[in-house]
PDB file of C-alpha atoms in Angstrom:
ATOM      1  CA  UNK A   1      31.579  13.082  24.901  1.00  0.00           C
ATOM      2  CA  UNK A   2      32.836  13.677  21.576  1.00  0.00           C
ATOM      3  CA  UNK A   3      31.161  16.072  18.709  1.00  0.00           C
ATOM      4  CA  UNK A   4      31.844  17.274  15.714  1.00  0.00           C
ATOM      5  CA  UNK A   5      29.884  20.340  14.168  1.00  0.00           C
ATOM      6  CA  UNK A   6      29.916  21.103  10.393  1.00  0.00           C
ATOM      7  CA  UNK A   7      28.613  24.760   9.780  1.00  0.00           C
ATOM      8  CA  UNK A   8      28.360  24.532   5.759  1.00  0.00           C
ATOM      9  CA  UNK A   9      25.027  22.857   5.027  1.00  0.00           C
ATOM     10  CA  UNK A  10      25.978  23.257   1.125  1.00  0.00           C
ATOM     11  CA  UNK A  11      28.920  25.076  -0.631  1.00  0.00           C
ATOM     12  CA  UNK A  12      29.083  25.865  -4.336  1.00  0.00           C
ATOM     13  CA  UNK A  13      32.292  25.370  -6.081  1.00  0.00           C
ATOM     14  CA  UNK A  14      33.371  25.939  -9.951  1.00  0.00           C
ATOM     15  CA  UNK A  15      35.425  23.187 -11.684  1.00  0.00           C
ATOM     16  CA  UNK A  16      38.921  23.124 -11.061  1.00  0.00           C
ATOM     17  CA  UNK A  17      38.584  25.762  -8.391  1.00  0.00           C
ATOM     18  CA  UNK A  18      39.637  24.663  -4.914  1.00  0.00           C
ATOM     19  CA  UNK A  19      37.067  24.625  -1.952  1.00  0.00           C
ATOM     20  CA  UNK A  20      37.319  24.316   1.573  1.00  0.00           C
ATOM     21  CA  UNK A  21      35.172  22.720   4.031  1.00  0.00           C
ATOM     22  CA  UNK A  22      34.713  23.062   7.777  1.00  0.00           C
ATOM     23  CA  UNK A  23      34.795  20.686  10.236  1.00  0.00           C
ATOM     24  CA  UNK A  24      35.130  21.691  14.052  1.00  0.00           C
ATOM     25  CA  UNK A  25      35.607  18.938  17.041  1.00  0.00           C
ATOM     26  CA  UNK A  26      35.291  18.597  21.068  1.00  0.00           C
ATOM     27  CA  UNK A  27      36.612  15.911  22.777  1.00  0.00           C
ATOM     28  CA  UNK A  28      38.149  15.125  25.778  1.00  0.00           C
ATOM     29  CA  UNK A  29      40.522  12.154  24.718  1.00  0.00           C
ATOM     30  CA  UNK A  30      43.881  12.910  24.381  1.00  0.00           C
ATOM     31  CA  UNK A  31      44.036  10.517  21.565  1.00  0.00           C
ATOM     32  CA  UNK A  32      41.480  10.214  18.716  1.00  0.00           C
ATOM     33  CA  UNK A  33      41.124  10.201  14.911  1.00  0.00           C
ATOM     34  CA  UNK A  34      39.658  12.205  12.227  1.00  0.00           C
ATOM     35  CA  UNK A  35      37.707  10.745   9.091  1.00  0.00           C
ATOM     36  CA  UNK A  36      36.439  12.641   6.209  1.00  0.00           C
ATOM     37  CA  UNK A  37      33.769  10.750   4.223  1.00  0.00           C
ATOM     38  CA  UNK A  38      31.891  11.227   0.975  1.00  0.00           C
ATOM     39  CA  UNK A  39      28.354   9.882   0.413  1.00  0.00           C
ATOM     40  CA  UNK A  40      27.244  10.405  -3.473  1.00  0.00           C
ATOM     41  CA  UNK A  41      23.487  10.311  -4.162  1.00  0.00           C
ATOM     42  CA  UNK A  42      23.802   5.833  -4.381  1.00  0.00           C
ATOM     43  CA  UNK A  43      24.370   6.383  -0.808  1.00  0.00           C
ATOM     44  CA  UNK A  44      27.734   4.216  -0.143  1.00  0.00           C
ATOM     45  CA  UNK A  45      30.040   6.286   2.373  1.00  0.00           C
ATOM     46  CA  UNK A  46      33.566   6.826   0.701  1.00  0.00           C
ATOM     47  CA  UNK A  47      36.529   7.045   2.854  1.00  0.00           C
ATOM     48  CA  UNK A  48      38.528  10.161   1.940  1.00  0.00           C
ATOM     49  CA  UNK A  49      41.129  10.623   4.373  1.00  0.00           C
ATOM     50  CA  UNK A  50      42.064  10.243   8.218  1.00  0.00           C
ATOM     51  CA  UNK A  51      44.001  12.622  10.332  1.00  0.00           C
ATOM     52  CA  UNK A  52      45.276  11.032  13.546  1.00  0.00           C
ATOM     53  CA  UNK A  53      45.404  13.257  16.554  1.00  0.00           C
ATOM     54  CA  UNK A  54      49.369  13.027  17.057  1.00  0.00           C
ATOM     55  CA  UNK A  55      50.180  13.040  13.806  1.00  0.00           C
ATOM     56  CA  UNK A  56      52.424  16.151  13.151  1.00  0.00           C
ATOM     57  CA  UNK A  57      52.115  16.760   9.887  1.00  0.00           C
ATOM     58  CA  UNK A  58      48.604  17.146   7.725  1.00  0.00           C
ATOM     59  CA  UNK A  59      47.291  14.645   5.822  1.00  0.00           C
ATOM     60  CA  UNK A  60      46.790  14.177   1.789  1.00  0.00           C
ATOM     61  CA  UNK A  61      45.261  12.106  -0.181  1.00  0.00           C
ATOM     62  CA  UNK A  62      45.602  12.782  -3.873  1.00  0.00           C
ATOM     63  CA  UNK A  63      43.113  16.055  -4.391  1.00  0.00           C
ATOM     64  CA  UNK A  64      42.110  16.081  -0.436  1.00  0.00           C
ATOM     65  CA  UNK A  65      44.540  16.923   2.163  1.00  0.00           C
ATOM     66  CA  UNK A  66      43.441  17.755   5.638  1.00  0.00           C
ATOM     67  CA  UNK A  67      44.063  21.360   7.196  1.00  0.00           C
ATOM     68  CA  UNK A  68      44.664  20.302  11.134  1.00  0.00           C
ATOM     69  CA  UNK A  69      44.546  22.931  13.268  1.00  0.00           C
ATOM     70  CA  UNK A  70      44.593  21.318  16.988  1.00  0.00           C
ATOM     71  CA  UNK A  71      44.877  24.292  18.879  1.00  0.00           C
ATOM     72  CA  UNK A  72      41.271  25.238  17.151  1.00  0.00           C
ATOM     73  CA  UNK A  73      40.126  21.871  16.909  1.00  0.00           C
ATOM     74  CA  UNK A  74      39.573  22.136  13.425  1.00  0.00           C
ATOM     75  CA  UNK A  75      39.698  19.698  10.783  1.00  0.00           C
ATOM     76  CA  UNK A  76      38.754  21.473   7.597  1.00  0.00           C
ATOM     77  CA  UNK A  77      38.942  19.313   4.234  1.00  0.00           C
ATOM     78  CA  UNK A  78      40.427  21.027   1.219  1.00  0.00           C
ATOM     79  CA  UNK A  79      39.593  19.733  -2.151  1.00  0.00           C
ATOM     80  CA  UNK A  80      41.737  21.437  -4.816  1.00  0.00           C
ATOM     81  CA  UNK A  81      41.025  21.308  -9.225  1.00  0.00           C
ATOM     82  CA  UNK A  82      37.289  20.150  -7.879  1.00  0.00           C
ATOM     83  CA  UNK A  83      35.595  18.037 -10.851  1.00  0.00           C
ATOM     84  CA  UNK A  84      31.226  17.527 -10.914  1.00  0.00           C
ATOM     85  CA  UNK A  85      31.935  13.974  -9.769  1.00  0.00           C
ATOM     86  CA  UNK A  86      32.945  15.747  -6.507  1.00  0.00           C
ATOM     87  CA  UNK A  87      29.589  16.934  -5.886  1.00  0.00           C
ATOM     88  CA  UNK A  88      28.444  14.833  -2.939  1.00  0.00           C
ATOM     89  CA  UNK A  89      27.432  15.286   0.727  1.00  0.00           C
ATOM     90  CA  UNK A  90      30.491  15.039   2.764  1.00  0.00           C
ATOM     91  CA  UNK A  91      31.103  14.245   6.579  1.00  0.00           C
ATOM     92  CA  UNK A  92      33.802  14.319   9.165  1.00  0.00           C
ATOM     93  CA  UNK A  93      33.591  11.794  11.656  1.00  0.00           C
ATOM     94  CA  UNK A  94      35.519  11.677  14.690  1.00  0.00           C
ATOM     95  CA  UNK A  95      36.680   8.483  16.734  1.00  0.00           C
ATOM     96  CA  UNK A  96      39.708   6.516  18.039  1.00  0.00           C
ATOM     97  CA  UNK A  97      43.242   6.278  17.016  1.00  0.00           C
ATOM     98  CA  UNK A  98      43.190   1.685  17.406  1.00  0.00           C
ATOM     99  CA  UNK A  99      40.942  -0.887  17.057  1.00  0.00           C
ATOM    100  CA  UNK A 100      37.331  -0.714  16.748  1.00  0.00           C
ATOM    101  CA  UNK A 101      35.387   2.599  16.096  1.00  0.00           C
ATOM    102  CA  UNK A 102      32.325   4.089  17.335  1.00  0.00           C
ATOM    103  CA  UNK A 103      32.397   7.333  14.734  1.00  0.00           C
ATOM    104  CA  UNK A 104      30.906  10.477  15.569  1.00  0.00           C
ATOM    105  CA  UNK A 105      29.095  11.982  12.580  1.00  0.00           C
ATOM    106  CA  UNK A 106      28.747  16.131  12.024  1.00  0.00           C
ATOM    107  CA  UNK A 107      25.667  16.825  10.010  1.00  0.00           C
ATOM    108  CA  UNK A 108      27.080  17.230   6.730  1.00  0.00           C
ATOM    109  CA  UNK A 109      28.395  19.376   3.673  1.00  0.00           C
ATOM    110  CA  UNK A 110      26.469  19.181   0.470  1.00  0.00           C
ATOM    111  CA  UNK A 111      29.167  20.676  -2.234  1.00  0.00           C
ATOM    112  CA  UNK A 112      28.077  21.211  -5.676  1.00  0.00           C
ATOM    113  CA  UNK A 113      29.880  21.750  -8.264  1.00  0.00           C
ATOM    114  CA  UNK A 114      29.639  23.516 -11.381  1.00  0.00           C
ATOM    115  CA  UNK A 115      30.978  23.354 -14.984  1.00  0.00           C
TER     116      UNK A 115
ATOM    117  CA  UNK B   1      38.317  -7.465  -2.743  1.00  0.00           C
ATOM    118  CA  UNK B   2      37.771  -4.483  -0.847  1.00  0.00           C
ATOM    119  CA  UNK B   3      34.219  -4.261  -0.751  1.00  0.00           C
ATOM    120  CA  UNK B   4      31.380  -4.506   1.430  1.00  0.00           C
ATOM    121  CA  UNK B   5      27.882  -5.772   0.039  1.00  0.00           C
ATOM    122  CA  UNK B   6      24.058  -5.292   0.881  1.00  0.00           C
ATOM    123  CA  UNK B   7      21.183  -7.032   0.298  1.00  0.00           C
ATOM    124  CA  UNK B   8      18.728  -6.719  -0.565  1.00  0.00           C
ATOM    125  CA  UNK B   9      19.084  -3.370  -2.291  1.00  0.00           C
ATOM    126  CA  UNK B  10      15.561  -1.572  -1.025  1.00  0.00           C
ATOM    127  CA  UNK B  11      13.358  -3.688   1.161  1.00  0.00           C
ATOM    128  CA  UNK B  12       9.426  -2.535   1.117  1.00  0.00           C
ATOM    129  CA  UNK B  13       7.674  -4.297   4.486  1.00  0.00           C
ATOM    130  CA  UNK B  14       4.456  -3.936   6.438  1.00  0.00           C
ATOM    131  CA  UNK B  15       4.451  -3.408  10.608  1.00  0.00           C
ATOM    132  CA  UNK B  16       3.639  -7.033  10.966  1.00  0.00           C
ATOM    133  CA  UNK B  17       6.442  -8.465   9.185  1.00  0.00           C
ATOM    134  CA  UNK B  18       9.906 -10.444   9.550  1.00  0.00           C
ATOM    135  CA  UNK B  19      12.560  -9.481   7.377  1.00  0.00           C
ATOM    136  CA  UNK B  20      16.416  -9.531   7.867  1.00  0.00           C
ATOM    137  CA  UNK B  21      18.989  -7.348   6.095  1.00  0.00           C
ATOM    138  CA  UNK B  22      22.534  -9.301   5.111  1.00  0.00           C
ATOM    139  CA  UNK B  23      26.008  -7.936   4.723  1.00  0.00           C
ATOM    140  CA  UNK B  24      29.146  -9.442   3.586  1.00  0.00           C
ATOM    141  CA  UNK B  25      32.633  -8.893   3.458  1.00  0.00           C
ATOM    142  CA  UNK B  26      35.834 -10.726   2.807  1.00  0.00           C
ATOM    143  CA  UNK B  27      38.413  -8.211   3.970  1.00  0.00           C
ATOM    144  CA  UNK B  28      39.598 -10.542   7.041  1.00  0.00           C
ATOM    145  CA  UNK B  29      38.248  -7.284   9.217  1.00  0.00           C
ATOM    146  CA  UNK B  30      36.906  -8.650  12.492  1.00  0.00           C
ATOM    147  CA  UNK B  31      35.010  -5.796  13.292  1.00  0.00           C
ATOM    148  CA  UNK B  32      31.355  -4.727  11.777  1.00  0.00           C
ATOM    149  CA  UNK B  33      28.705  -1.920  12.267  1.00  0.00           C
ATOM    150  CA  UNK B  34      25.448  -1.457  11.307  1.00  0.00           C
ATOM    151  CA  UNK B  35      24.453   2.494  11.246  1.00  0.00           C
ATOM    152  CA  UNK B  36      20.765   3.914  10.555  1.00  0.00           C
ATOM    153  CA  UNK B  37      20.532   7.120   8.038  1.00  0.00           C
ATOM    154  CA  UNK B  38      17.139   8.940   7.959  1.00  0.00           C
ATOM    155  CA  UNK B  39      16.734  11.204   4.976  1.00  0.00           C
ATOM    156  CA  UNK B  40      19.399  14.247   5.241  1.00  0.00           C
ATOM    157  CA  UNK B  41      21.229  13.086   8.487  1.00  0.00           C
ATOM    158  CA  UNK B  42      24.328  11.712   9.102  1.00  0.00           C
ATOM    159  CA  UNK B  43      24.489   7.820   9.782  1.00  0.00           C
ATOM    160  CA  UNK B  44      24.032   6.996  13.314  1.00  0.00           C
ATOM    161  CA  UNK B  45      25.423   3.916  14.773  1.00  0.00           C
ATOM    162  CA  UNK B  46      23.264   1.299  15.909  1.00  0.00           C
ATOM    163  CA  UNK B  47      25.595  -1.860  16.854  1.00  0.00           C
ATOM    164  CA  UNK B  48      28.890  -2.741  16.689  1.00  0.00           C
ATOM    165  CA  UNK B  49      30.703  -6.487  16.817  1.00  0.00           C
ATOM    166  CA  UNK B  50      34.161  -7.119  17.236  1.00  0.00           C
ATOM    167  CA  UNK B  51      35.361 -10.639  16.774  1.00  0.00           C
ATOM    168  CA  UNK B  52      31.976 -11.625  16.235  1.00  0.00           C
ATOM    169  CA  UNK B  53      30.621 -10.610  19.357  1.00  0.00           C
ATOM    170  CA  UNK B  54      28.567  -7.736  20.418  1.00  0.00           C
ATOM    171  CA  UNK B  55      30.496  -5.106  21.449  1.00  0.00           C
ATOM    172  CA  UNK B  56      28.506  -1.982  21.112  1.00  0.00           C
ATOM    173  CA  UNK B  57      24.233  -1.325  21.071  1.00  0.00           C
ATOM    174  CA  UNK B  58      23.386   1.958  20.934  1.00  0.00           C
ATOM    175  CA  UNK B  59      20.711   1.933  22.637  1.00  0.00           C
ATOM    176  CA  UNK B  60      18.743   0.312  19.775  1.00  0.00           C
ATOM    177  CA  UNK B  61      14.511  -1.083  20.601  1.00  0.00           C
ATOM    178  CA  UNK B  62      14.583  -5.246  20.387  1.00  0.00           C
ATOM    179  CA  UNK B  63      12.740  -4.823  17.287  1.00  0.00           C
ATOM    180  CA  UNK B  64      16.139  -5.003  15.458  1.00  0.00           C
ATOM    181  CA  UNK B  65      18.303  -7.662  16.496  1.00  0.00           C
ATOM    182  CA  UNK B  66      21.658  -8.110  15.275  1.00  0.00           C
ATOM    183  CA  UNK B  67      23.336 -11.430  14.025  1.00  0.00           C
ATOM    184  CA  UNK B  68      26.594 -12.144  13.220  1.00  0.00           C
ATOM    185  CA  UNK B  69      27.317 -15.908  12.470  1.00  0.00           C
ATOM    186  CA  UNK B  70      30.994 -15.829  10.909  1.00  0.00           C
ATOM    187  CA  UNK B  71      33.278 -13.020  10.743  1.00  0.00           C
ATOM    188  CA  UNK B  72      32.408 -12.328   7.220  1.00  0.00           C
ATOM    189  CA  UNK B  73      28.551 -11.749   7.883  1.00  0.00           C
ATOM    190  CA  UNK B  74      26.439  -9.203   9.248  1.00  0.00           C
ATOM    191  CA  UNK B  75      22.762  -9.835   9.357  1.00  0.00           C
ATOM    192  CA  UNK B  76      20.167  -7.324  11.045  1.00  0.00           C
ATOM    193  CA  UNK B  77      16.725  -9.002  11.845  1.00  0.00           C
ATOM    194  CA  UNK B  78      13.716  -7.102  11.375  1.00  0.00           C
ATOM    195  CA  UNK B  79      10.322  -7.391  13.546  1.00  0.00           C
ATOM    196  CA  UNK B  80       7.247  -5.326  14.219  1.00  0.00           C
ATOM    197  CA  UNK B  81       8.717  -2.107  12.337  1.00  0.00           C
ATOM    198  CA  UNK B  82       7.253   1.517  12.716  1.00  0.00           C
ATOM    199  CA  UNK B  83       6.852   3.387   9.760  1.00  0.00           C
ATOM    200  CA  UNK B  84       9.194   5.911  11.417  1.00  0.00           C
ATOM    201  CA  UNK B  85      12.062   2.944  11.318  1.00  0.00           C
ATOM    202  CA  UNK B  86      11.958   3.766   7.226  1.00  0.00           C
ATOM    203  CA  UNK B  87      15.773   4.766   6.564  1.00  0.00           C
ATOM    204  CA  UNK B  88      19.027   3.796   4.929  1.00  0.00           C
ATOM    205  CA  UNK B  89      20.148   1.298   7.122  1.00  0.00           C
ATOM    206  CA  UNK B  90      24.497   1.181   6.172  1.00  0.00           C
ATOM    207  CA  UNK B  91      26.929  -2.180   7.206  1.00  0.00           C
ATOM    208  CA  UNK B  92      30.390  -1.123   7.702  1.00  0.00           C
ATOM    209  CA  UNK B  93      33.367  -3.136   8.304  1.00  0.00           C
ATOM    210  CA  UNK B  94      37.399  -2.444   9.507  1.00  0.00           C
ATOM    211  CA  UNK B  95      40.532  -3.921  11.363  1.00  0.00           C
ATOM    212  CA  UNK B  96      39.656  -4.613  14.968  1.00  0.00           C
ATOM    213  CA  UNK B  97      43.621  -3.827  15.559  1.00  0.00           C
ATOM    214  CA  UNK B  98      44.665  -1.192  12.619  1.00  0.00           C
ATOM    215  CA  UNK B  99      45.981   1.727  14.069  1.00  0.00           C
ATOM    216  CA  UNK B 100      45.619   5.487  12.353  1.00  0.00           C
ATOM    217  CA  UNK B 101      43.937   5.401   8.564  1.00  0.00           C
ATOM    218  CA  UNK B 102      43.631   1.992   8.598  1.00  0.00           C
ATOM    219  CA  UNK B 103      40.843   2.118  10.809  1.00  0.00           C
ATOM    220  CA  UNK B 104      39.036   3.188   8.116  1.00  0.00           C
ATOM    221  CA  UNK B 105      35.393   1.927   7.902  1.00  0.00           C
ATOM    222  CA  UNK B 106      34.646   0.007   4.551  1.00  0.00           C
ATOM    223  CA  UNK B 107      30.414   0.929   4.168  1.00  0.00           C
ATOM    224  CA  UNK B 108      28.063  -0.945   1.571  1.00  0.00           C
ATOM    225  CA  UNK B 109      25.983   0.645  -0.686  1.00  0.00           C
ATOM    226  CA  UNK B 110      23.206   0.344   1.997  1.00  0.00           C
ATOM    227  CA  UNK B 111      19.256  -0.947   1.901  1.00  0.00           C
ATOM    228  CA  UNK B 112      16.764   1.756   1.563  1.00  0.00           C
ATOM    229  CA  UNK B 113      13.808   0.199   3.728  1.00  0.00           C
ATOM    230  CA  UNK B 114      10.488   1.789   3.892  1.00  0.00           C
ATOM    231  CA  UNK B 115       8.191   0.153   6.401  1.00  0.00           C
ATOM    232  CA  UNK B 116       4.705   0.809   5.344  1.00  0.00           C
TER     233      UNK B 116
END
């Protein structure tokens, strides 16, 4: 079975300060994916960025890049010059590398951030 | 158009009732999931279709019962609700055959029900 486990229930940042949060995984599959997500207050689930479990190098997207640590199993999100519209609840999700996906949800990082 | 849309928007309905939540997209993604968020959880998935035909149930009491008549709609049907069923209910959509980030889940804004 597959599980992800976010320790940070909330993190405080300062604008334009970088922040860092956790994500930790078990699975068994040799192949799988990693999803970060941000869910604002509305409640619509933002795709932020996807780490693939082969891939070699870590991925970025814009401000987010993705520290991958697969020895660990960690996938920790790192959001550098943060801005207030940051402030959200985010999750990492875990689940395949093709076709459909049953995503695994951890429990969540509130980050606020602050002028 | 690479969005995914909800309605209605919040949904207010007694035990006794029918109601049926409806998502759309027009993405050409053949696969679609509808996931259940109580208040300070993460979403949990409750069914998924691929190609228009149920692929995944979670497990999920016959009091919800998915439809999904085209591959650009998602409809969840609503019967004999517990007040405890009151949650963010989510439709998501992606490529049934993308490989890596493209798997990506698109998610609507969601309906906020409350079942009184």
């Amino acid at each position: 079975a597959q599980k992800i486990t976010q320790t940070q229930p909330g993190m405080f940042v300062q604008e334009k300060e970088a922040v860092t949060l956790d994500c930790t995984y078990d699975t068994s599959d040799p192949s799988y994916g990693l999803f970060w997500y941000k869910q604002p207050s509305s409640g619509e689930m933002i795709f932020l960025i996807y780490q693939g479990s082969y891939d070699q190098q870590n991925a970025t997207e814009g401000r987010y890049s993705l520290n991958f640590q697969k020895a660990r199993k960690s996938a920790n999100l790192v959001i550098s010059a943060s801005q207030l519209g940051d402030s959200a609840m985010y999750f990492c999700a875990m689940g395949r590398n093709t076709g459909f996906q049953k995503l695994v949800f951890g429990t969540g990082t509130r980050l606020l951030v602050s002028p | 158009d690479t969005e995914v849309t909800q309605t209605p928007k919040h949904l207010v309905m007694g035990m006794t009732n029918k109601k049926s939540l409806k998502c759309e997209q027009h993405m050409g993604h053949r696969a679609m999931y509808w996931y259940k968020q109580k208040a300070k959880k993460p979403p949990e998935l409750m069914f998924v279709y691929s190609y228009e035909k149920l692929s995944i149930n979670e497990s999920v009491p016959s009091r919800f019962s998915p439809e999904c008549p085209n591959s650009s709609l998602l409809n969840l049907h609503l019967h004999a609700l517990q007040p405890e069923d009151s949650a963010l209910y989510l439709c998501a959509s992606s490529q049934e055959v993308g490989q890596g980030k493209y798997n990506e889940q698109f998610f609507g804004p969601g309906t906020r029900l409350t079942v009184l």
